[in-house]
Coordinates of C-alpha atoms in Angstrom, one line a residue:
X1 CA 23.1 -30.9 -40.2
X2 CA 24.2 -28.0 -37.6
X3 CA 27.1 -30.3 -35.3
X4 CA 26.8 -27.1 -32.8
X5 CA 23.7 -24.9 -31.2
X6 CA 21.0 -26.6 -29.4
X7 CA 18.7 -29.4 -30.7
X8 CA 16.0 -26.6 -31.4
X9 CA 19.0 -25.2 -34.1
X10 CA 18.5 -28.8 -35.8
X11 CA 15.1 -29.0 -35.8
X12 CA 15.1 -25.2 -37.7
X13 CA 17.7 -26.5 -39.9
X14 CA 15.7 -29.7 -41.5
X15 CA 12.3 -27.9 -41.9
X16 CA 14.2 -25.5 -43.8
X17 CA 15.5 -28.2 -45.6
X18 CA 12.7 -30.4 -46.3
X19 CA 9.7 -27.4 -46.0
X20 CA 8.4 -29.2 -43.2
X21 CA 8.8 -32.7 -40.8
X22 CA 6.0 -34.7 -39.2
X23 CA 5.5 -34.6 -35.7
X24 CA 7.3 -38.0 -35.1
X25 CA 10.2 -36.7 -36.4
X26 CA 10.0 -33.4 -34.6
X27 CA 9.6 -35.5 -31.2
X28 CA 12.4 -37.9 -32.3
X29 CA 14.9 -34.7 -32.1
X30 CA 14.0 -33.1 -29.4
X31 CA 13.9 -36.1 -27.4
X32 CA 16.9 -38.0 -28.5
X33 CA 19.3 -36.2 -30.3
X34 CA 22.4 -37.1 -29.5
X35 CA 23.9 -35.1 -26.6
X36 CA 21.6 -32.4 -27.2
X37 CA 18.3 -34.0 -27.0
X38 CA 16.1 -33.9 -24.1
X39 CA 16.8 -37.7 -22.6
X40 CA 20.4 -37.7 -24.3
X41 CA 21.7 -34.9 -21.8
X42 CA 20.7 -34.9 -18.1
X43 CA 18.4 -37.3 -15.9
X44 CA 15.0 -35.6 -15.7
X45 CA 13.8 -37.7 -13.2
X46 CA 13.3 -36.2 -9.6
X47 CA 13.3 -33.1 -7.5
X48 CA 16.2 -31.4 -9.7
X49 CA 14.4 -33.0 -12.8
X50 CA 10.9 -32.2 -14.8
X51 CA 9.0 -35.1 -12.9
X52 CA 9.1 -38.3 -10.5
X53 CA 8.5 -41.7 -11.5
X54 CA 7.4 -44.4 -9.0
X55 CA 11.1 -45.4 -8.7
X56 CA 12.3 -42.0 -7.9
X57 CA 9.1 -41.8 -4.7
X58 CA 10.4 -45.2 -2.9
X59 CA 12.2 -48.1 -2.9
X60 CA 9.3 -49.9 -2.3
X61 CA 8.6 -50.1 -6.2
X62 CA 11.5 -52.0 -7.1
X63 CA 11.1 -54.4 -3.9
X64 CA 7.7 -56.0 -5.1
X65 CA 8.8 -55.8 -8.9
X66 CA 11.2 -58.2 -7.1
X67 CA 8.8 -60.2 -5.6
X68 CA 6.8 -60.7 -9.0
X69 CA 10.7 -61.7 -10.7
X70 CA 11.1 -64.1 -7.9
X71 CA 7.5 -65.8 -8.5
X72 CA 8.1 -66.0 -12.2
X73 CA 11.5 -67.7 -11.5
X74 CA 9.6 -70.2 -9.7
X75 CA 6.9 -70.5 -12.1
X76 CA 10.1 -71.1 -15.0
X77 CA 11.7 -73.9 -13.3
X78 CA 14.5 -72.2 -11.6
X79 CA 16.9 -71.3 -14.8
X80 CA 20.3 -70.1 -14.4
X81 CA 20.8 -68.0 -14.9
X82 CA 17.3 -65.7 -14.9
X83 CA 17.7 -62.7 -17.0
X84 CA 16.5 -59.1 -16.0
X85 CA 16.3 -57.1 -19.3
X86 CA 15.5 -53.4 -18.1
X87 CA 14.7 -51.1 -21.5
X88 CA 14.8 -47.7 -20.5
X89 CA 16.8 -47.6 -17.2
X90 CA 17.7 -44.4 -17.2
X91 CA 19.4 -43.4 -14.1
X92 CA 19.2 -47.2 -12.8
X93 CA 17.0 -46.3 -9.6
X94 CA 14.7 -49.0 -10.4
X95 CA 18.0 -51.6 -10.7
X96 CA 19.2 -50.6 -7.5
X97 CA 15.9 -50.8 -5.7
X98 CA 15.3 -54.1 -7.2
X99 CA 18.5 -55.9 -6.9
X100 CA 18.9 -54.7 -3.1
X101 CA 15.4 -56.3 -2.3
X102 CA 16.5 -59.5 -3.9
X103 CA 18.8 -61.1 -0.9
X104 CA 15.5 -60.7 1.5
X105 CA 13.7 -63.1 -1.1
X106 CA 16.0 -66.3 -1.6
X107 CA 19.4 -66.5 -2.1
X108 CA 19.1 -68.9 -4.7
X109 CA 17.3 -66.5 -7.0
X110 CA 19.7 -63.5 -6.2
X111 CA 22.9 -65.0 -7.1
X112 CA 21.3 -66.2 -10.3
X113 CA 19.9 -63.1 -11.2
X114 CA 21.6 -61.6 -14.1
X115 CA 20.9 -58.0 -14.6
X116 CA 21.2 -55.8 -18.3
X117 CA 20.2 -52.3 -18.9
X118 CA 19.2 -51.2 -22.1
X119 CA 19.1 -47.1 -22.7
X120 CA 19.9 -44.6 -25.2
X121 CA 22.4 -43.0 -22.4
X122 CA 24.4 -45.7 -22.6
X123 CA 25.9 -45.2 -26.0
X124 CA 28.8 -43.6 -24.6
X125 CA 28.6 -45.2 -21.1
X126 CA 29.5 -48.7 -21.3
X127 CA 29.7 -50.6 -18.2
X128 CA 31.2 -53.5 -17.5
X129 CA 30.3 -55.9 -14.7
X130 CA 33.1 -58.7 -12.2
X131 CA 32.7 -61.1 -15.2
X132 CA 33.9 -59.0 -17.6
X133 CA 30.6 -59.4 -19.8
X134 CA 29.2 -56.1 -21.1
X135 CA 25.6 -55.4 -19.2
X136 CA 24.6 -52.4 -20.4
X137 CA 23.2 -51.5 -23.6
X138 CA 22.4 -48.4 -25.8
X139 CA 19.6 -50.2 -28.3
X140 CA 18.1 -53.5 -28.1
X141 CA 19.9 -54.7 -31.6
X142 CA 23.0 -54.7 -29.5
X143 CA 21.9 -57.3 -27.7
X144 CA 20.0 -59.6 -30.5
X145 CA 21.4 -62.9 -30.3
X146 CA 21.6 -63.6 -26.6
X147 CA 18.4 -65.5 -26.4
X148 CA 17.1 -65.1 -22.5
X149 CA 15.4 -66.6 -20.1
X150 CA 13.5 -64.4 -17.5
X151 CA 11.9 -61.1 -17.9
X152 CA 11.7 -57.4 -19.9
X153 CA 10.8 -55.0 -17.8
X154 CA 10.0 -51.0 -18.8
X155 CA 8.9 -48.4 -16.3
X156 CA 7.3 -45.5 -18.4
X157 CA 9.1 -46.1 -21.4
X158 CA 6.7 -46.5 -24.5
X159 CA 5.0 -43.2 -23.9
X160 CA 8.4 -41.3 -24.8
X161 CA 8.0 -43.1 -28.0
X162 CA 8.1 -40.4 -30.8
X163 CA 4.3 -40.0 -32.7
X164 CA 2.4 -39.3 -35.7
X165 CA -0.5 -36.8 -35.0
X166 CA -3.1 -36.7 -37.0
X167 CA -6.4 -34.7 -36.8
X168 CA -10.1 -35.8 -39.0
X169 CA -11.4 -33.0 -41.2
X170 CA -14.6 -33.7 -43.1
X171 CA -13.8 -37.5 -43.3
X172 CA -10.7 -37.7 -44.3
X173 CA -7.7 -38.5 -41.9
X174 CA -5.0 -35.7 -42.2
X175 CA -1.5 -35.7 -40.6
X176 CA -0.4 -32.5 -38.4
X177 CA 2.9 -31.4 -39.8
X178 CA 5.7 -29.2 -38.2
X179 CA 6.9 -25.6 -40.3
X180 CA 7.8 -22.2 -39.7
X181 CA 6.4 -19.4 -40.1
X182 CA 7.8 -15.8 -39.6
X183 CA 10.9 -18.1 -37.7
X184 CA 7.6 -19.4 -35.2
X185 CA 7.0 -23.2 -35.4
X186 CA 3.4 -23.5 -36.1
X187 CA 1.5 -26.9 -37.4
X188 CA 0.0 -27.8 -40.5
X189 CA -2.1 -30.2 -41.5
X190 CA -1.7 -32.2 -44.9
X191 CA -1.3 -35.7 -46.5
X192 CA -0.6 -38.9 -44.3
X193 CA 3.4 -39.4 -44.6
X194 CA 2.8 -43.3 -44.2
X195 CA -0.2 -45.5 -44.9
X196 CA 1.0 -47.3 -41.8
X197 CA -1.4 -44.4 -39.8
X198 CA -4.3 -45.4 -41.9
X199 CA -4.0 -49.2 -41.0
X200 CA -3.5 -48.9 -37.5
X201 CA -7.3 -47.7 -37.2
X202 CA -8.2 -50.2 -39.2
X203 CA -6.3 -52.7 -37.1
X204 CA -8.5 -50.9 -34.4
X205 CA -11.7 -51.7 -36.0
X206 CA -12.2 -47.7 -35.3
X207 CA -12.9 -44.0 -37.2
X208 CA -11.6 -40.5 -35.4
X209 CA -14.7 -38.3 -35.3
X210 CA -15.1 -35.6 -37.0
X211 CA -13.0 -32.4 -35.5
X212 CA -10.9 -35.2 -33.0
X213 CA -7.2 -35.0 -33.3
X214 CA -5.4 -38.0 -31.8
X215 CA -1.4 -39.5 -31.6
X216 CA -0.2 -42.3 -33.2
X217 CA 2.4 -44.7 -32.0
X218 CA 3.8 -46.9 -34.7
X219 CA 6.9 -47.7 -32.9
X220 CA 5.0 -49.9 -30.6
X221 CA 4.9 -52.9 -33.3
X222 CA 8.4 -52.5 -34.2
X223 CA 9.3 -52.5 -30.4
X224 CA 7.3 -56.1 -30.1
X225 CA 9.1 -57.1 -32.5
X226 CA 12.4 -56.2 -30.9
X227 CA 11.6 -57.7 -27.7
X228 CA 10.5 -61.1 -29.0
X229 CA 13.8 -61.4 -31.0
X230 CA 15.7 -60.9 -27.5
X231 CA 13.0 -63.2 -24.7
X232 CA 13.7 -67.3 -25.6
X233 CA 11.5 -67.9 -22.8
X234 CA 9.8 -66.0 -19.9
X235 CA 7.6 -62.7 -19.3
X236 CA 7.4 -59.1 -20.3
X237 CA 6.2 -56.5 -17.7
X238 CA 5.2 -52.8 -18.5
X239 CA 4.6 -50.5 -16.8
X240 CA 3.3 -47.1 -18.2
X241 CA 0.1 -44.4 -18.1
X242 CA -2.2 -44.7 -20.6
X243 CA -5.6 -46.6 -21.4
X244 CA -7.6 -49.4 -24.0
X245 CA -8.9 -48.0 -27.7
X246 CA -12.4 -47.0 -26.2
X247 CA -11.1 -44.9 -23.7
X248 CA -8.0 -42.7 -25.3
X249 CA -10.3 -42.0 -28.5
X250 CA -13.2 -40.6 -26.6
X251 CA -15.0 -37.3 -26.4
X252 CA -12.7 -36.5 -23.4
X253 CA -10.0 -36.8 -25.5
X254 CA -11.1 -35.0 -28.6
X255 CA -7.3 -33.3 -28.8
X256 CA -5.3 -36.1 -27.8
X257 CA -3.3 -37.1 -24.7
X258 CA 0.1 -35.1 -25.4
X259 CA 1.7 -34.1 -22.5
X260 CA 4.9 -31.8 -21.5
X261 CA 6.1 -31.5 -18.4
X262 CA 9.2 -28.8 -17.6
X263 CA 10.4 -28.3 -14.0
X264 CA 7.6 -30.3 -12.6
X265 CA 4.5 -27.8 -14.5
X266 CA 3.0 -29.2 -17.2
X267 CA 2.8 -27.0 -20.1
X268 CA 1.4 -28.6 -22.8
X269 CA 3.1 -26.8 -26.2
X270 CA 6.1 -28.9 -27.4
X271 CA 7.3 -25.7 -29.4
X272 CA 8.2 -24.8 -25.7
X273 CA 11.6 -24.9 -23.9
X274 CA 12.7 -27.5 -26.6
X275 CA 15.0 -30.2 -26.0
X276 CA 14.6 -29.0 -22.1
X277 CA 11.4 -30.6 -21.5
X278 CA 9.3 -33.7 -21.4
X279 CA 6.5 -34.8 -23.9
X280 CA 5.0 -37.7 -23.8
X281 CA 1.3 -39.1 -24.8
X282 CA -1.0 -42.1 -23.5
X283 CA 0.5 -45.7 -24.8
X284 CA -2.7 -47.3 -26.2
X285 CA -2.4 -50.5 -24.3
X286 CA -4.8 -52.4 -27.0
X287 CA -2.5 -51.7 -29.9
X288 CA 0.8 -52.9 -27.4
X289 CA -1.7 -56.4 -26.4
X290 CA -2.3 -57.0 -30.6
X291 CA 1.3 -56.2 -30.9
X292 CA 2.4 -58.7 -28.7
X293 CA 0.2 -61.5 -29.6
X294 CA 1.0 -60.9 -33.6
X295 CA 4.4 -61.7 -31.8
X296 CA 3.7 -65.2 -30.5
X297 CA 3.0 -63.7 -26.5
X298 CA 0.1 -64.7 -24.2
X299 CA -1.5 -61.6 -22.6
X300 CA -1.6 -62.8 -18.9
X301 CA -2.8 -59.2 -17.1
X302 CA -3.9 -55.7 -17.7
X303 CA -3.9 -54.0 -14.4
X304 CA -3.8 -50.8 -13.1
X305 CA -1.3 -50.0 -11.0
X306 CA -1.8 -49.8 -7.5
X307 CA -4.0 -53.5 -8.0
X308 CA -0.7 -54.8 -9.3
X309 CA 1.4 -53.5 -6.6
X310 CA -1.7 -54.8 -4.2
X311 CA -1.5 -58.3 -5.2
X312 CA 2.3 -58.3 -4.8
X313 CA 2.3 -57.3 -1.1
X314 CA 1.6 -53.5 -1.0
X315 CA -0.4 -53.4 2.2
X316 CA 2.2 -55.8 4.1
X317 CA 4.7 -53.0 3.3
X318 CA 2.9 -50.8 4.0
X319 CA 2.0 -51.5 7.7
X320 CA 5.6 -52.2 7.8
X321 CA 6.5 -49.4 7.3

């Protein structure tokens, strides 16, 4: 594997070597290669970026994420101390949003707040914090063994999770493989690379129709598992775009929900400006509820967003403000 050129040179390089790579894999590089990938090099986030997340709009975000920490704190029994555990904190906008809003809620909670971020950036960014205990983190394995109390929070995380695609042709499900042709990438269809794609629609109780092609997340399991081996005791919150089985495999969505953004446009071809822009797809949040209850957690809410944000205050600050 190429150790110069751009993460598109090392995409080129393994479908030459292996003929061709599935889609997951494909997504994997260009999004996280190391130092070269699109997440691994610059923040994207903001006016200088490819998009804006609800962080990077207004602090107001983070404060009543706050508010919703300082309930379930309550709800816990006060422990000390109550552990924050960010996955995907990027350029930490959301951390410092929160934590300032903490001293306007109790003083007691805010000096027993303890606060770890969790992101692929932080491989070669290690932080430490005034008690000398590490508190960032480049992979959740890292941090296996520290059994916590309090909460896992994500903010548009599991839909930058690499994924299969996979497309149904006369009744049988195909993959959608990445190759060249004449030096162009181009896609072709084959063989599923894992039976794993086969049993997630059966897990869904569902068939693709005929002609639909459709993304599969299988990292979404695995990413459960992950986060139960890390939460003793406490509450997961996630925040992401997406929708339930019925609605992401529907005649609306015949060609999927994969997205790519570049300097705020959304273009749509991930064989465009690689390692330089976003792709994402929909995170299907049945598959992340079965997920989590295989895993031993109660599903408390599914909500969109602006109810969540409602019920937490949002017209208070609004008027407010």
């Amino acid at each position: 594997m190429s150790l110069f050129g751009s993460v598109e040179d090392v995409i080129r390089e393994s479908i030459q070597e292996q003929g061709q790579i599935t889609f997951a894999e494909f997504m994997e590089k260009a999004l996280y290669w190391p130092e070269r990938g699109y997440y691994t090099k610059t923040s994207p986030v903001g006016s200088s970026g490819d998009y804006y997340t609800s962080p990077s709009t207004h602090p107001i975000f983070g404060a009543l994420i706050s508010v919703q920490l300082f309930q379930m704190w309550q709800l816990m029994g006060q422990p000390k101390p109550f552990t924050i555990v960010e996955i995907g904190s990027g350029n930490g906008l959301l951390k410092r949003d929160l934590t300032q809003y903490l001293q306007y809620l109790s003083k007691a909670f805010c000096d027993n707040v303890e606060y770890v971020c969790i992101d692929r950036s932080e491989r070669d960014n290690t932080r430490i914090n005034t008690n000398q205990k590490r508190n960032s983190f480049s992979d959740m394995t890292e941090f296996e063994g520290r059994k916590v109390e309090g909460c896992v929070l994500s903010n548009e995380l599991i839909d930058s999770f690499p994924v299969h695609r996979v497309r149904m042709k006369k009744g049988i499900l195909q993959e959608i493989y990445v190759t060249l042709k004449d030096d162009v990438f181009v896609e072709k269809a084959g063989p599923l690379s894992t039976q794993e794609l086969n049993v997630y629609f059966d897990r869904l109780g569902i068939e693709l129709p005929e002609g639909h092609v459709s993304e599969v997340n299988l990292n979404i399991c695995r990413w459960s598992k992950d986060v139960s081996r890390i939460l003793k005791r406490g509450f997961v919150v996630t925040v992401d775009y997406g929708g339930v089985t019925g609605e992401l495999y529907s005649k609306s969505k015949s060609q999927g929900t994969l997205t790519c953004f570049h300097r705020h446009v959304q273009t749509n071809n991930p064989y465009l400006h690689i390692g330089n822009q976003d792709i994402t797809s929909q995170v299907n949040y049945t598959t992340l509820t079965q997920c989590g209850l295989a895993e031993g957690f109660v599903n408390k809410e599914y909500l969109s967003q602006r109810e969540f944000l409602t019920n937490l205050g949002l017209p208070h600050f609004l008027r407010r403000l």
